[in-house]
Amino acid sequence: MMRPGFADPVFQAQASFRAVLEAMSRPGRVQLLDLPLTPPAGLDPAMAAVLLTLADADTSLHLPAGAEDAAEWTRFHCGSPSAAVSEADFVLALDAVPVLSTLRQGTDEAPEQAATLICQVALLEEDRGWRLTGPGISGSHHLRVAGLPADFLQQWAAQRQAFPCGVDVILCAGHRIAALPRSVRIEEA
Amino acid sequence: MTHDPGYNFAYLDEGTKRMVRRAVLKAVSVPGHQVPFGAREMPLPYGWGTGGIQVTASILGPQDTLKVIDQGADDTTNAVSIRRFFSRVAGVRTTTRTRDATVIQTRHRIPEMPLREGQVLVYQVPMPEPLFRLEPRLSETRRMHALADYGLMHVKLYEDIARHGHVSTAYNYPVMVANRYLMSPSPIPAFDNPKMDNMPALQLFGAGREKKIYAVPPYTRVRSLDFEDHPFRPHRADAACAFCGARDSYLDEVVCDDRGGRMFICSDTDHCETRQEAAR
């Protein structure tokens, strides 16, 4: 049976958006997204909330193969047309994370057309691991993430060279989210 | 308080909010870059803050406390109307106290009191393109932003100095955001420009008629354009506020009679009242 989306679409979407906005404007700070949401197996509540908040019929979405329950739920509630990894506005990553450069990068004149990668990870903590600097950060923030490809930092450094083009990443783990806007610099702490 | 049941919460429909929210997120991730969005018709004319209202409506929640200022004042037509609009369609708490507000919508000023984390400043922007007086074609200015080619603006400032001995821009003074994008700070006085630099609060800009949204994330470098031998100097009337005596706030000049009488008062009414209360 299809599981429900937001019980209160207006206020829960607003609360989720403010958490995402806070995460995006303060990269590395972990936000708690504690909504009573019961998404299908394979989809964390935070990820489900981000999808319900941002994706709709106006945005294209790439869902990974497999994870049929999650895909069906997302298609039903968001109604987003599906697209290839290289075309989609939002790219969902559940287990395997696609290489950043395979996503839509935007152009120098229209960097806002770049894709947003919404990524489900195993662990998200404000702890030693990465050291983040850049807009939104006073001094530096620390973030520990488990579940990203081993060469993620190399991919990120490569994409930083092309700024303002590049992919923005929203990381979700359980009820927690953090974001990596393309403007942020990341290094091992 | 509850909102008028005849409207969706905060007036806009949910699809429009999602569209504005996506634009806001992209604006935050590329600080200073103007992101186009599908501005809607609002129940007030373009030029009265339709862009700011749409941004505010898209971020506002029932737990927020809203403050609206127009040229620093809480009690002018535009500020009162927009505050009443949101207390009707969103039922949110409103305040005139800068310190109590979580969302501050502003037309042409930044409050004197330093803003903190947890606050969002929403600017109403009439013309988001800083280069529009120098290059009227948007296709060209887009390319200039893409190439970070801002020589034209430096030449303009240089010509000001050659002609007047100083930069003749007192408001809407262009800034560089995070060393990449030239940005219009909206017509705030140049006096307010330094407050944008490294501000702990998030700054969002909405231009309704021009259909653009842009942003400055917290703790982001915002530098007013200048030259080494002609550093940026914010201007302030050389007087004290007639009501509170402040010598460090931005002042409005008020003509009192037809015999040349005038006085200077704080443009930020909350700042002025707080100081008067403290003095009593």
Coordinates of C-alpha atoms in Angstrom, one line a residue, chain B residues 131 144 148-157:
Chain B
L131 CA 25.4 47.3 -14.4
M144 CA 29.9 40.2 -18.0
A148 CA 33.5 38.4 -14.0
D149 CA 34.3 41.4 -16.3
Y150 CA 33.5 44.4 -14.2
G151 CA 35.9 46.9 -15.8
L152 CA 32.9 49.0 -16.8
M153 CA 32.0 49.7 -13.2
H154 CA 35.6 50.5 -12.3
V155 CA 35.7 53.0 -15.1
K156 CA 32.5 54.6 -13.9
L157 CA 33.9 55.0 -10.4

